[in-house]
mmCIF file of C-alpha atoms in Angstrom:
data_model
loop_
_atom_site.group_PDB
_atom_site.id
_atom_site.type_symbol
_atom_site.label_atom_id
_atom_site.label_comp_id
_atom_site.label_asym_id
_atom_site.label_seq_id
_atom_site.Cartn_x
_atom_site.Cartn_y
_atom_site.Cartn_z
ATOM 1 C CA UNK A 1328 17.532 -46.537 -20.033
ATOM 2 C CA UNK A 1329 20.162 -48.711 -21.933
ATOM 3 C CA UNK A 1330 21.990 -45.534 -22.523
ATOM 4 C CA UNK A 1331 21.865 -44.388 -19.000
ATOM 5 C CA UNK A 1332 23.355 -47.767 -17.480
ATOM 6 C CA UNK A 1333 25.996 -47.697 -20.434
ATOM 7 C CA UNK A 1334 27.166 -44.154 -19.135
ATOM 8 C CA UNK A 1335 27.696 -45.450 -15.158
ATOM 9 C CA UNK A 1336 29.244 -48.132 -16.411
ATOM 10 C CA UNK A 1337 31.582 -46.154 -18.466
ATOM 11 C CA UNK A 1338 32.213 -43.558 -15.773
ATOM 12 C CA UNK A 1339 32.836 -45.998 -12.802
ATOM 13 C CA UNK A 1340 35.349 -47.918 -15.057
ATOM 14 C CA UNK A 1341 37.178 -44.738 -15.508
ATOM 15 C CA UNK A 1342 36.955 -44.129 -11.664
ATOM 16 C CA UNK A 1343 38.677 -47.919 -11.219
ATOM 17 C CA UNK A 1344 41.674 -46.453 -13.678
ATOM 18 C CA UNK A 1345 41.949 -43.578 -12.607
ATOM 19 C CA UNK A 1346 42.305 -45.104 -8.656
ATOM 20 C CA UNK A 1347 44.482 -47.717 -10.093
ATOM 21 C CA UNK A 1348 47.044 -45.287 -11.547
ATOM 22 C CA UNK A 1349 46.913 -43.089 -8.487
ATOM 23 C CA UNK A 1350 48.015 -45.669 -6.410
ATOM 24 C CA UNK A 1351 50.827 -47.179 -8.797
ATOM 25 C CA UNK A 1352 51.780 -43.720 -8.498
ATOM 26 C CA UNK A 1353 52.415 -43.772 -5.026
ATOM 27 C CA UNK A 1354 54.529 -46.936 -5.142
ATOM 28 C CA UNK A 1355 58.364 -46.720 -3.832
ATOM 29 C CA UNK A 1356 60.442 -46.130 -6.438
ATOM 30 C CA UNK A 1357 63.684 -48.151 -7.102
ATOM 31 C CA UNK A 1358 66.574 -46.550 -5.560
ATOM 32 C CA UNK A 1359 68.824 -44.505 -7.194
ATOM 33 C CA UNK A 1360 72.433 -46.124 -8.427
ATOM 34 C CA UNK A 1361 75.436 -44.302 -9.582
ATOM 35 C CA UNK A 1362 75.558 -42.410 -6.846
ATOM 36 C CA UNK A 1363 79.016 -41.844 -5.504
ATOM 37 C CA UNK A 1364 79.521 -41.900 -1.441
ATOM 38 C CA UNK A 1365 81.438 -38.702 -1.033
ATOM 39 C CA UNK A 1366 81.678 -35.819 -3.683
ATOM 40 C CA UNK A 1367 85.273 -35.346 -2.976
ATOM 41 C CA UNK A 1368 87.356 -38.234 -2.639
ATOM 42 C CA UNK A 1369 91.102 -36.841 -1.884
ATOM 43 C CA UNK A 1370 94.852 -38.515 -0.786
ATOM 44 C CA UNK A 1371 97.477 -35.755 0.376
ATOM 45 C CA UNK A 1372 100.980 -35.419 -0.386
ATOM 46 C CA UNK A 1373 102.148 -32.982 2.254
ATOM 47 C CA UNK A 1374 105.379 -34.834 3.549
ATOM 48 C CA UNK A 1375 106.382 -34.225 -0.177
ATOM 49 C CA UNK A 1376 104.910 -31.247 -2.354
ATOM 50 C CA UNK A 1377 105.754 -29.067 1.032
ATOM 51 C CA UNK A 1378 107.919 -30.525 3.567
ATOM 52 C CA UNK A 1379 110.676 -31.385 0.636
ATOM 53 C CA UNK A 1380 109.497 -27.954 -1.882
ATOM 54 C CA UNK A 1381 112.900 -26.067 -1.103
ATOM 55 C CA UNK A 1382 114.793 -29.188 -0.890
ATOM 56 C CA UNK A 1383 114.087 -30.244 -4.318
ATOM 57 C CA UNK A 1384 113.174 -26.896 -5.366
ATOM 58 C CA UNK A 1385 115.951 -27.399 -8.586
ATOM 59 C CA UNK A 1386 116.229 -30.917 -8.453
ATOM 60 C CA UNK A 1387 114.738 -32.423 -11.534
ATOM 61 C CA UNK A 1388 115.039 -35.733 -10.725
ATOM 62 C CA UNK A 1389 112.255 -34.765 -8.189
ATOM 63 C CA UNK A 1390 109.998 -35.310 -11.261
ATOM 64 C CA UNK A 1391 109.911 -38.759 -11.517
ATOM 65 C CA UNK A 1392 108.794 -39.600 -7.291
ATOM 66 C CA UNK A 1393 105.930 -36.632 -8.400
ATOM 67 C CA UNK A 1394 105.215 -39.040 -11.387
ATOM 68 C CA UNK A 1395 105.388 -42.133 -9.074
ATOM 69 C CA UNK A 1396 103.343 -40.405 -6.251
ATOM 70 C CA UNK A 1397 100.735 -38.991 -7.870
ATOM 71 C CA UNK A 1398 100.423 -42.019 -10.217
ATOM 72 C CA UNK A 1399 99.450 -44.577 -7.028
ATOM 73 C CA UNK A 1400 97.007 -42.032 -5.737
ATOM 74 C CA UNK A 1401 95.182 -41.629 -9.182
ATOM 75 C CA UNK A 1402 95.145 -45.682 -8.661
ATOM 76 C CA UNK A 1403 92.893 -45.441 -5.428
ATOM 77 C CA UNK A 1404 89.892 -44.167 -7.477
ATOM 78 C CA UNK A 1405 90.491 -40.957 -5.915
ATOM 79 C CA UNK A 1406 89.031 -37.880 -7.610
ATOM 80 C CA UNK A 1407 91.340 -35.200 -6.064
ATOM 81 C CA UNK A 1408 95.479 -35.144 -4.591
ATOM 82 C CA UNK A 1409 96.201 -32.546 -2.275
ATOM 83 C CA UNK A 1410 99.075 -30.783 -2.811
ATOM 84 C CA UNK A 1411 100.538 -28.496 0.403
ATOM 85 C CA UNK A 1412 102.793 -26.697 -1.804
ATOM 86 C CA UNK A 1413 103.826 -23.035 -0.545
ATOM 87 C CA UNK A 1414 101.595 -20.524 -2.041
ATOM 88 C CA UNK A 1415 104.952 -17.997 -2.011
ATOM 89 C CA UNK A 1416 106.359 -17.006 -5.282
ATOM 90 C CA UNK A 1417 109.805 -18.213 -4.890
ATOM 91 C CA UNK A 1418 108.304 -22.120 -4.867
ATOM 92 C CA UNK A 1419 105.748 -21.578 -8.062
ATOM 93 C CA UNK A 1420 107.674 -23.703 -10.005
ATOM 94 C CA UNK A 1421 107.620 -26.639 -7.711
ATOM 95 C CA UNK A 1422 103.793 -26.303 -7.322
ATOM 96 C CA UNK A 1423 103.710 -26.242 -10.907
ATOM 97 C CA UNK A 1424 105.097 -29.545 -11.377
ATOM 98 C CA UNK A 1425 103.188 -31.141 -9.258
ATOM 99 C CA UNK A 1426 100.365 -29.533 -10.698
ATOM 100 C CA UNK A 1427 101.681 -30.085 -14.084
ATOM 101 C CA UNK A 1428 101.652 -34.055 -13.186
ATOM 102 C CA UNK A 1429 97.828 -34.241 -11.824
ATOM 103 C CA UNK A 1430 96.685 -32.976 -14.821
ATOM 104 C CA UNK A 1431 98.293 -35.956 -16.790
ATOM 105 C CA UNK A 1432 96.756 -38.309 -14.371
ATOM 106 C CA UNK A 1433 93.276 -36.377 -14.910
ATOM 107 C CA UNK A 1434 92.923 -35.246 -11.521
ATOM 108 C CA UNK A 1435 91.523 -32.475 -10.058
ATOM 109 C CA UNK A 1436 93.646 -31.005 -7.229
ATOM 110 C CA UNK A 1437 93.103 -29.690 -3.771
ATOM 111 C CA UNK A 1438 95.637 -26.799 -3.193
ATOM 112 C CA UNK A 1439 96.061 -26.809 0.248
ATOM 113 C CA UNK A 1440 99.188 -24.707 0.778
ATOM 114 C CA UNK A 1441 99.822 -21.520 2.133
ATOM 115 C CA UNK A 1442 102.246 -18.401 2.774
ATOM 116 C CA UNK A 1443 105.325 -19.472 4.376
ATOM 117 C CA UNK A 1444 105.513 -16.227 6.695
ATOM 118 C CA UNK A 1445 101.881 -17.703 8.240
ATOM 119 C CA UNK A 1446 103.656 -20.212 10.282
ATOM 120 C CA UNK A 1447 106.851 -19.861 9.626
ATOM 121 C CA UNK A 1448 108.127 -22.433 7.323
ATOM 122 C CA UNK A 1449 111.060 -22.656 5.186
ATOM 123 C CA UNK A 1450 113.324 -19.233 7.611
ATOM 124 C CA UNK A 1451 110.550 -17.061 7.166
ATOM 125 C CA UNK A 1452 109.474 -15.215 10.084
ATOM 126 C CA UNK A 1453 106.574 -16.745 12.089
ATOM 127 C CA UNK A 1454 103.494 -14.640 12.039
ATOM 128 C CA UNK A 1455 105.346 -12.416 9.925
ATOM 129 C CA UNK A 1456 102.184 -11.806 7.547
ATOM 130 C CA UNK A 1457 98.890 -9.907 9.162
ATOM 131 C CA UNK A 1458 95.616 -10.713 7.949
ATOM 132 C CA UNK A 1459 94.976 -7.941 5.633
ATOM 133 C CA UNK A 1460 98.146 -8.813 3.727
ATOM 134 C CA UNK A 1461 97.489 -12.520 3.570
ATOM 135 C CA UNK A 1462 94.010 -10.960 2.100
ATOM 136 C CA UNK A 1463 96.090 -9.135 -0.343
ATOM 137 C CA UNK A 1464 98.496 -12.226 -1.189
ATOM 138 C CA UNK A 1465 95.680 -14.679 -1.652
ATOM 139 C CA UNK A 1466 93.872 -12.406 -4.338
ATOM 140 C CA UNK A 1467 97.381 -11.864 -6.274
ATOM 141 C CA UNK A 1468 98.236 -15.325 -6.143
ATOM 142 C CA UNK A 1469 94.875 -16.422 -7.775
ATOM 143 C CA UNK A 1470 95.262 -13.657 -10.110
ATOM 144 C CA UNK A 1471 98.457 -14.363 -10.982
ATOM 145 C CA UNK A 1472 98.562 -17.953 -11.433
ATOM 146 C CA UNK A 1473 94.984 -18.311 -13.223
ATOM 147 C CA UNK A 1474 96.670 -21.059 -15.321
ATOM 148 C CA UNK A 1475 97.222 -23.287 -12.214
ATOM 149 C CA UNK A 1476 93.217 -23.880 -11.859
ATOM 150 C CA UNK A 1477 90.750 -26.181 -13.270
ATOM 151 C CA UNK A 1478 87.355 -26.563 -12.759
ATOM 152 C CA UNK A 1479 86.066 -28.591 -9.903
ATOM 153 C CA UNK A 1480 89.187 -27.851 -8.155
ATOM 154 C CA UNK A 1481 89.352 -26.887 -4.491
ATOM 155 C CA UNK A 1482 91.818 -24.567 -2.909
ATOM 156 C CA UNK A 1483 92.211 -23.327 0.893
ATOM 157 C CA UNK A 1484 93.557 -19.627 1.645
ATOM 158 C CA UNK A 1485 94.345 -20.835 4.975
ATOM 159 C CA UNK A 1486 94.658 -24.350 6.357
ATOM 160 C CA UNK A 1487 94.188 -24.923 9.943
ATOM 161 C CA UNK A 1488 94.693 -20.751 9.730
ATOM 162 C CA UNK A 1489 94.474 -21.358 13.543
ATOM 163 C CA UNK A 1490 98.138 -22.198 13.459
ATOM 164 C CA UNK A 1491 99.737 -19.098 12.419
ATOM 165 C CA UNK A 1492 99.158 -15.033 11.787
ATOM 166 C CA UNK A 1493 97.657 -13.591 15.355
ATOM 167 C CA UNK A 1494 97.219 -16.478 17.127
ATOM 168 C CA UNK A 1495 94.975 -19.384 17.594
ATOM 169 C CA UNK A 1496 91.014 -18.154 18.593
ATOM 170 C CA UNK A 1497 90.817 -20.987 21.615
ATOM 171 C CA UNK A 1498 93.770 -18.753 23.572
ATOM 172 C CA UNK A 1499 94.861 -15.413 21.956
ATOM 173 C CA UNK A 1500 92.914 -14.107 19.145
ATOM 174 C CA UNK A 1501 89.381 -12.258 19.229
ATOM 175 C CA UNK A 1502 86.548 -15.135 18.175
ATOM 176 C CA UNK A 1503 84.594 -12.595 16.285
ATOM 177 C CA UNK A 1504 87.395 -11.253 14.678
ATOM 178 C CA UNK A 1505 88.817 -14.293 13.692
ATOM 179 C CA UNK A 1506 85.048 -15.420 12.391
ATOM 180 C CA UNK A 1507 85.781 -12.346 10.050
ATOM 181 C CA UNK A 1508 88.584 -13.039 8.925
ATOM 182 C CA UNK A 1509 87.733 -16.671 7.531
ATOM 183 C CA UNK A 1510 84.795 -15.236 5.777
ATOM 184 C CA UNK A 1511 86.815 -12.829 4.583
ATOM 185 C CA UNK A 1512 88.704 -14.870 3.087
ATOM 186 C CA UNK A 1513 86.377 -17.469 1.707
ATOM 187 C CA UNK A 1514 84.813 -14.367 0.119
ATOM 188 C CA UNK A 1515 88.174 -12.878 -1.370
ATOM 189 C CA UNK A 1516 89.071 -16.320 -3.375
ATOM 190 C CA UNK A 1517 85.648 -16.462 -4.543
ATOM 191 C CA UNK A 1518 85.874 -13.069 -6.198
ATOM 192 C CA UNK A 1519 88.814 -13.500 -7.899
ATOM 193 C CA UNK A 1520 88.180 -16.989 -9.041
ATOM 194 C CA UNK A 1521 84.724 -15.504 -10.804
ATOM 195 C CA UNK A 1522 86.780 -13.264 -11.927
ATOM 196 C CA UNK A 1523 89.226 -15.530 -13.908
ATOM 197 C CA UNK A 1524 86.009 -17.590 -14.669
ATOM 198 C CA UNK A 1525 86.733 -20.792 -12.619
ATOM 199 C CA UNK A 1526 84.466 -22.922 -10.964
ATOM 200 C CA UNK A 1527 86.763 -23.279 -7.415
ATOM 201 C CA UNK A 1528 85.343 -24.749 -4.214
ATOM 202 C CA UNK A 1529 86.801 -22.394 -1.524
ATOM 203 C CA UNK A 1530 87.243 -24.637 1.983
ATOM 204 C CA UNK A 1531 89.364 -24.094 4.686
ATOM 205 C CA UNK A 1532 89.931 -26.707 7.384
ATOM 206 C CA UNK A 1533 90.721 -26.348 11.123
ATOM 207 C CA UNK A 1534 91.288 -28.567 14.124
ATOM 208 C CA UNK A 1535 87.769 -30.093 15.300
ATOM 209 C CA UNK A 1536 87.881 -27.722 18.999
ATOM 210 C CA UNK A 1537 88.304 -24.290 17.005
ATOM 211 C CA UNK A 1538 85.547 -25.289 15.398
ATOM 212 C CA UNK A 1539 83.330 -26.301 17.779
ATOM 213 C CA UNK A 1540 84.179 -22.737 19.230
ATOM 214 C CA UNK A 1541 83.595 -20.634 16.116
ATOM 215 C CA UNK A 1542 81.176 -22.521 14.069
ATOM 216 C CA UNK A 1543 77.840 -21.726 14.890
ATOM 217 C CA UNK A 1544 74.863 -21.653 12.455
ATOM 218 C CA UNK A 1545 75.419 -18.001 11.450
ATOM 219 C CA UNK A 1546 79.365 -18.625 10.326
ATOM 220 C CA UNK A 1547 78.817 -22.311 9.320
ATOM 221 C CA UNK A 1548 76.637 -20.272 7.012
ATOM 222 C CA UNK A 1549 79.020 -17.678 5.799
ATOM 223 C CA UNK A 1550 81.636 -20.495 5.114
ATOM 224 C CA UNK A 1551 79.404 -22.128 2.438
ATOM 225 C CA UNK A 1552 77.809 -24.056 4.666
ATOM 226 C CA UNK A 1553 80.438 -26.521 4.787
ATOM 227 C CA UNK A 1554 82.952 -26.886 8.096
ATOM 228 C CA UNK A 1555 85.996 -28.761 7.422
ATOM 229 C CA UNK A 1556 87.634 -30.449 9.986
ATOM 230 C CA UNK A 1557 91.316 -31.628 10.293
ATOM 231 C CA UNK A 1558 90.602 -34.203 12.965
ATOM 232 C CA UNK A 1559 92.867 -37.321 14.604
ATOM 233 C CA UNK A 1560 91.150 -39.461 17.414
ATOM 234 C CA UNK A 1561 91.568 -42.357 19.183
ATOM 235 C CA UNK A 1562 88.868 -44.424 17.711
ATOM 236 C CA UNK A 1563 86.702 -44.606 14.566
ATOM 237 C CA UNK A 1564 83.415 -44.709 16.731
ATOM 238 C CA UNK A 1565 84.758 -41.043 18.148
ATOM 239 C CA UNK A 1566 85.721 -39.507 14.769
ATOM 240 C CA UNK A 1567 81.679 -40.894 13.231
ATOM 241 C CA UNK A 1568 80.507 -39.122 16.878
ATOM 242 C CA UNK A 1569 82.022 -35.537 16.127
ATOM 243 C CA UNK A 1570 81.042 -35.333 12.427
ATOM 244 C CA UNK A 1571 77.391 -35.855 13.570
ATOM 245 C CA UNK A 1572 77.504 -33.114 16.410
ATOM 246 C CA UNK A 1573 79.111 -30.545 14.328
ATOM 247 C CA UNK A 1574 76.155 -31.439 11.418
ATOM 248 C CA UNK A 1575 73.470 -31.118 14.205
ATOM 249 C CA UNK A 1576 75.349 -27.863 16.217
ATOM 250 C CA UNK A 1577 75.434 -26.057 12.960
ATOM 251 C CA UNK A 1578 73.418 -27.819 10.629
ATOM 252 C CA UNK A 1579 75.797 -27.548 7.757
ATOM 253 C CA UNK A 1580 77.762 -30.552 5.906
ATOM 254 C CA UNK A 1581 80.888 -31.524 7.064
ATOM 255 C CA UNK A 1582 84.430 -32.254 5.520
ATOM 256 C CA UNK A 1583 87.082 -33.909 6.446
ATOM 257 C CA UNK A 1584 90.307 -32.172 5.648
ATOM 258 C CA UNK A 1585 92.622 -34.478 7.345
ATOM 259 C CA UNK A 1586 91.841 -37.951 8.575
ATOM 260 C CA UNK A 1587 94.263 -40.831 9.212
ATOM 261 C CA UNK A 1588 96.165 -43.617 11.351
ATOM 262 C CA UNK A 1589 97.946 -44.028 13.207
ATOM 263 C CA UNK A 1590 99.569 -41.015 14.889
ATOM 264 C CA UNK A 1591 101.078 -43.162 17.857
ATOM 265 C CA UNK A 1592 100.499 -40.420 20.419
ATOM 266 C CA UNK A 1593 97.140 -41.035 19.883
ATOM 267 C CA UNK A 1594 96.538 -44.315 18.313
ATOM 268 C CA UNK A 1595 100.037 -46.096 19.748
ATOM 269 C CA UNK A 1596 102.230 -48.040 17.155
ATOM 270 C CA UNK A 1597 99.635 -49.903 15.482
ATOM 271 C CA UNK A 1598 101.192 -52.819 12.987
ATOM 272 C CA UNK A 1599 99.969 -52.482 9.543
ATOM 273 C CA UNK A 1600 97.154 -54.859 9.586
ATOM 274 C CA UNK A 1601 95.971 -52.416 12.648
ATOM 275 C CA UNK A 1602 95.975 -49.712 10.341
ATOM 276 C CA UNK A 1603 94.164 -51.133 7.825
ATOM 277 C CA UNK A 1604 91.361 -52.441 10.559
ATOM 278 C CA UNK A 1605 90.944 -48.866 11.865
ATOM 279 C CA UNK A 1606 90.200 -47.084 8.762
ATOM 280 C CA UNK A 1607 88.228 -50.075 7.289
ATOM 281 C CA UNK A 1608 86.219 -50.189 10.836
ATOM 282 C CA UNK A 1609 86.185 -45.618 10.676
ATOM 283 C CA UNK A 1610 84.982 -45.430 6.699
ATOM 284 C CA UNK A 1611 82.161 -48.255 7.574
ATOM 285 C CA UNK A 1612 80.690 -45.797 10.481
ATOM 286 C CA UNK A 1613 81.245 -42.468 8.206
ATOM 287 C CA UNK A 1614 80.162 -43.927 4.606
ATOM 288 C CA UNK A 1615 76.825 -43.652 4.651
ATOM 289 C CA UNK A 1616 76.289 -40.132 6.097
ATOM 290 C CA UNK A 1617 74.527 -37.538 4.106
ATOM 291 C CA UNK A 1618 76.029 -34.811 5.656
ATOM 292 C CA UNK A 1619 79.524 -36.149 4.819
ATOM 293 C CA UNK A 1620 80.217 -34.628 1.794
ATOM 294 C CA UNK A 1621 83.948 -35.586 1.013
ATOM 295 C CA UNK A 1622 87.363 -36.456 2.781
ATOM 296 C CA UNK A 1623 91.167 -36.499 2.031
ATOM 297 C CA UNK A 1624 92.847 -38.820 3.609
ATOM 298 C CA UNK A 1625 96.675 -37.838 5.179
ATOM 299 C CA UNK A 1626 98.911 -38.819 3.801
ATOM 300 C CA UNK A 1627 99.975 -41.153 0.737
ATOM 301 C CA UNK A 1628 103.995 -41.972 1.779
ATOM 302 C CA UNK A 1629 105.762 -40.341 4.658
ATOM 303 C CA UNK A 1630 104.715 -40.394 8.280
ATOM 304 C CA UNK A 1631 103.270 -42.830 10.752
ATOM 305 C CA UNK A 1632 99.941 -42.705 8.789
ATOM 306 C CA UNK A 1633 101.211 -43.167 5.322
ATOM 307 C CA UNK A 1634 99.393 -46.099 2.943
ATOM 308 C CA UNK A 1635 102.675 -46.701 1.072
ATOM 309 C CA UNK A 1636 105.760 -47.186 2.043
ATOM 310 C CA UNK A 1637 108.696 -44.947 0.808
ATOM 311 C CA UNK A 1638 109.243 -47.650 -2.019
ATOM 312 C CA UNK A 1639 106.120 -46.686 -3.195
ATOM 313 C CA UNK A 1640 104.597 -50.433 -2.086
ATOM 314 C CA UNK A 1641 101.361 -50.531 -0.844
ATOM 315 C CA UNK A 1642 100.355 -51.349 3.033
ATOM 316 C CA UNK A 1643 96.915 -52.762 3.531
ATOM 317 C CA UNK A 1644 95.208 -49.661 4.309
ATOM 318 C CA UNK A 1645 95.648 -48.618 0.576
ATOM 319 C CA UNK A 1646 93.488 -51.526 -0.455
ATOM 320 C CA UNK A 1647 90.964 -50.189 1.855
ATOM 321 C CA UNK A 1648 90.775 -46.744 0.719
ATOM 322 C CA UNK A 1649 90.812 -48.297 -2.414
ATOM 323 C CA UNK A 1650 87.886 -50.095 -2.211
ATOM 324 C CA UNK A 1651 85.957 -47.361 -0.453
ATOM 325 C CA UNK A 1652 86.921 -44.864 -3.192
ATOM 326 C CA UNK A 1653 86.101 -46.855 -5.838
ATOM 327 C CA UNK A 1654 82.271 -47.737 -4.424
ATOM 328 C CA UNK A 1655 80.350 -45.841 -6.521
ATOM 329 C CA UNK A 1656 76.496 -47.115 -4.942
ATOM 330 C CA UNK A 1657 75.144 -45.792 -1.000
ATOM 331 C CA UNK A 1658 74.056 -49.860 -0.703
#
């Protein structure tokens, strides 16, 4: 009988652990630290690396306001520059400098260029290129300049493609076609970066009304899942509004390609402590969003939206990017 008794009592204290265990089990866990609020973190450099590329084109002076510029943004915490560079052969050795210069800093770079015959730039022809030739150009330029890559690395075919070649989708270009032709794209870089064995994020931004026309789930889909939008608007609350409706339209993360203030048609001449209110008051409603993924901000120095002046001081806003980029918890 003694035995008997001993057993329950053996088995029901194992019961009592076991039950104990299970529900220390089920306990929250402590959340997770480390964890940085966007994957991409970028600053652009457009007014420089393309307005000036065939202005300073054999100026080597140029080299030190690359040094300079790149230098500050590398200061932000930022994890990518974008450089807007011309993709055409005849300004590879600007692109290369700049290039050249992110790598000492140790960042990776966005390349967010593109043919000058797209739009136009620089005396080329406007729409001088069709698509299956910009197909063509974007593979040899990958090909060709496998050197300029590094992993982790993003790189657009075609920026706000809406802009140039047959003609903006919302007015005189075939949606479906156009649909296409961005896949086709997306698809062509990936293929030749595999084939130069480079880890390259392929994204291609456009203005936030194309894609509310073209993205639906199916593209959104094709495109990596990712739409990136270049997108200006009048008020923070309005730019966290349209990154949630694209994300629950299409389901897919969002990017944001181009962000920044103020462009006075929109935002009127806002006074530097203005500036740095708005994007402290927009990165507050957009930081903690899942399906915000990463943003560049445009630009560094040059234009009404710059963060430095063209001394290369910084305005306010640069302390608040700064201290955005450099959060590195979702708390």
């Amino acid at each position: 009988m003694k035995k008997i008794i001993l057993i329950i009592v053996v088995l029901l204290s194992a019961m009592f652990i076991f039950k104990l265990a299970d529900k220390k089990s089920s306990l929250p866990t402590s959340p997770q630290v480390n964890k940085r609020i966007w994957e991409i973190k970028s600053i652009d450099t457009m007014k420089y690396s393309r307005d000036l590329s065939a202005e300073k084109l054999n100026d080597p002076t140029f080299n030190n306001h690359i040094d300079a510029h790149i230098k500050i943004i590398k200061d932000t915490g930022a994890t990518h520059v974008a450089i807007a560079t011309p993709y055409d052969d005849r300004f590879n050795s600007v692109l290369r400098r700049w290039v050249s210069v992110a790598r000492k800093y140790d960042l990776n770079i966005w390349f967010r260029g593109n043919f000058s015959g797209w739009e136009g730039w620089f005396g080329e022809g406007r729409n001088s290129i069709t698509r299956d030739q910009h197909l063509s150009m974007t593979r040899s330029f990958i090909k060709n300049n496998a050197d300029l890559f590094k992993d982790g690395d993003v790189f657009s075919p075609c920026p706000e493609c809406e802009n140039g070649g047959p003609g903006d989708p919302r007015f005189q270009t075939n949606v479906a076609d156009y649909r296409k032709f961005l896949i086709a794209e997306r698809n062509a870089s990936l293929e030749e970066f595999k084939s130069i064995d480079k880890d390259i994020t392929v994204l291609d931004s456009m203005n936030f009304d194309v894609a509310k026309l073209i993205m639906d789930k199916e593209t959104a889909q094709a495109m990596g899942n990712i739409i990136v939008i270049d997108h200006y608007v009048e008020s923070p609350e309005r730019l966290a509004r349209d990154i949630d409706e694209l994300h629950k339209t299409t389901g897919a993360k969002v990017f944001l390609g181009e962000f920044g203030a103020p462009i006075p048609d929109i935002h009127g001449n806002l006074t530097e402590e203005e500036q740095a209110q708005w994007i402290e008051q927009a990165l507050n409603l957009i930081r903690n969003k899942q399906h915000l993924i990463g943003l560049n901000y445009w630009v560094a120095i040059g234009g009404s939206t710059a963060i430095y002046n063209e001394e290369l001081a910084p305005k306010p806003a640069a302390e608040i990017l700064k201290k955005f980029f450099k959060l590195d918890s979702l708390n």
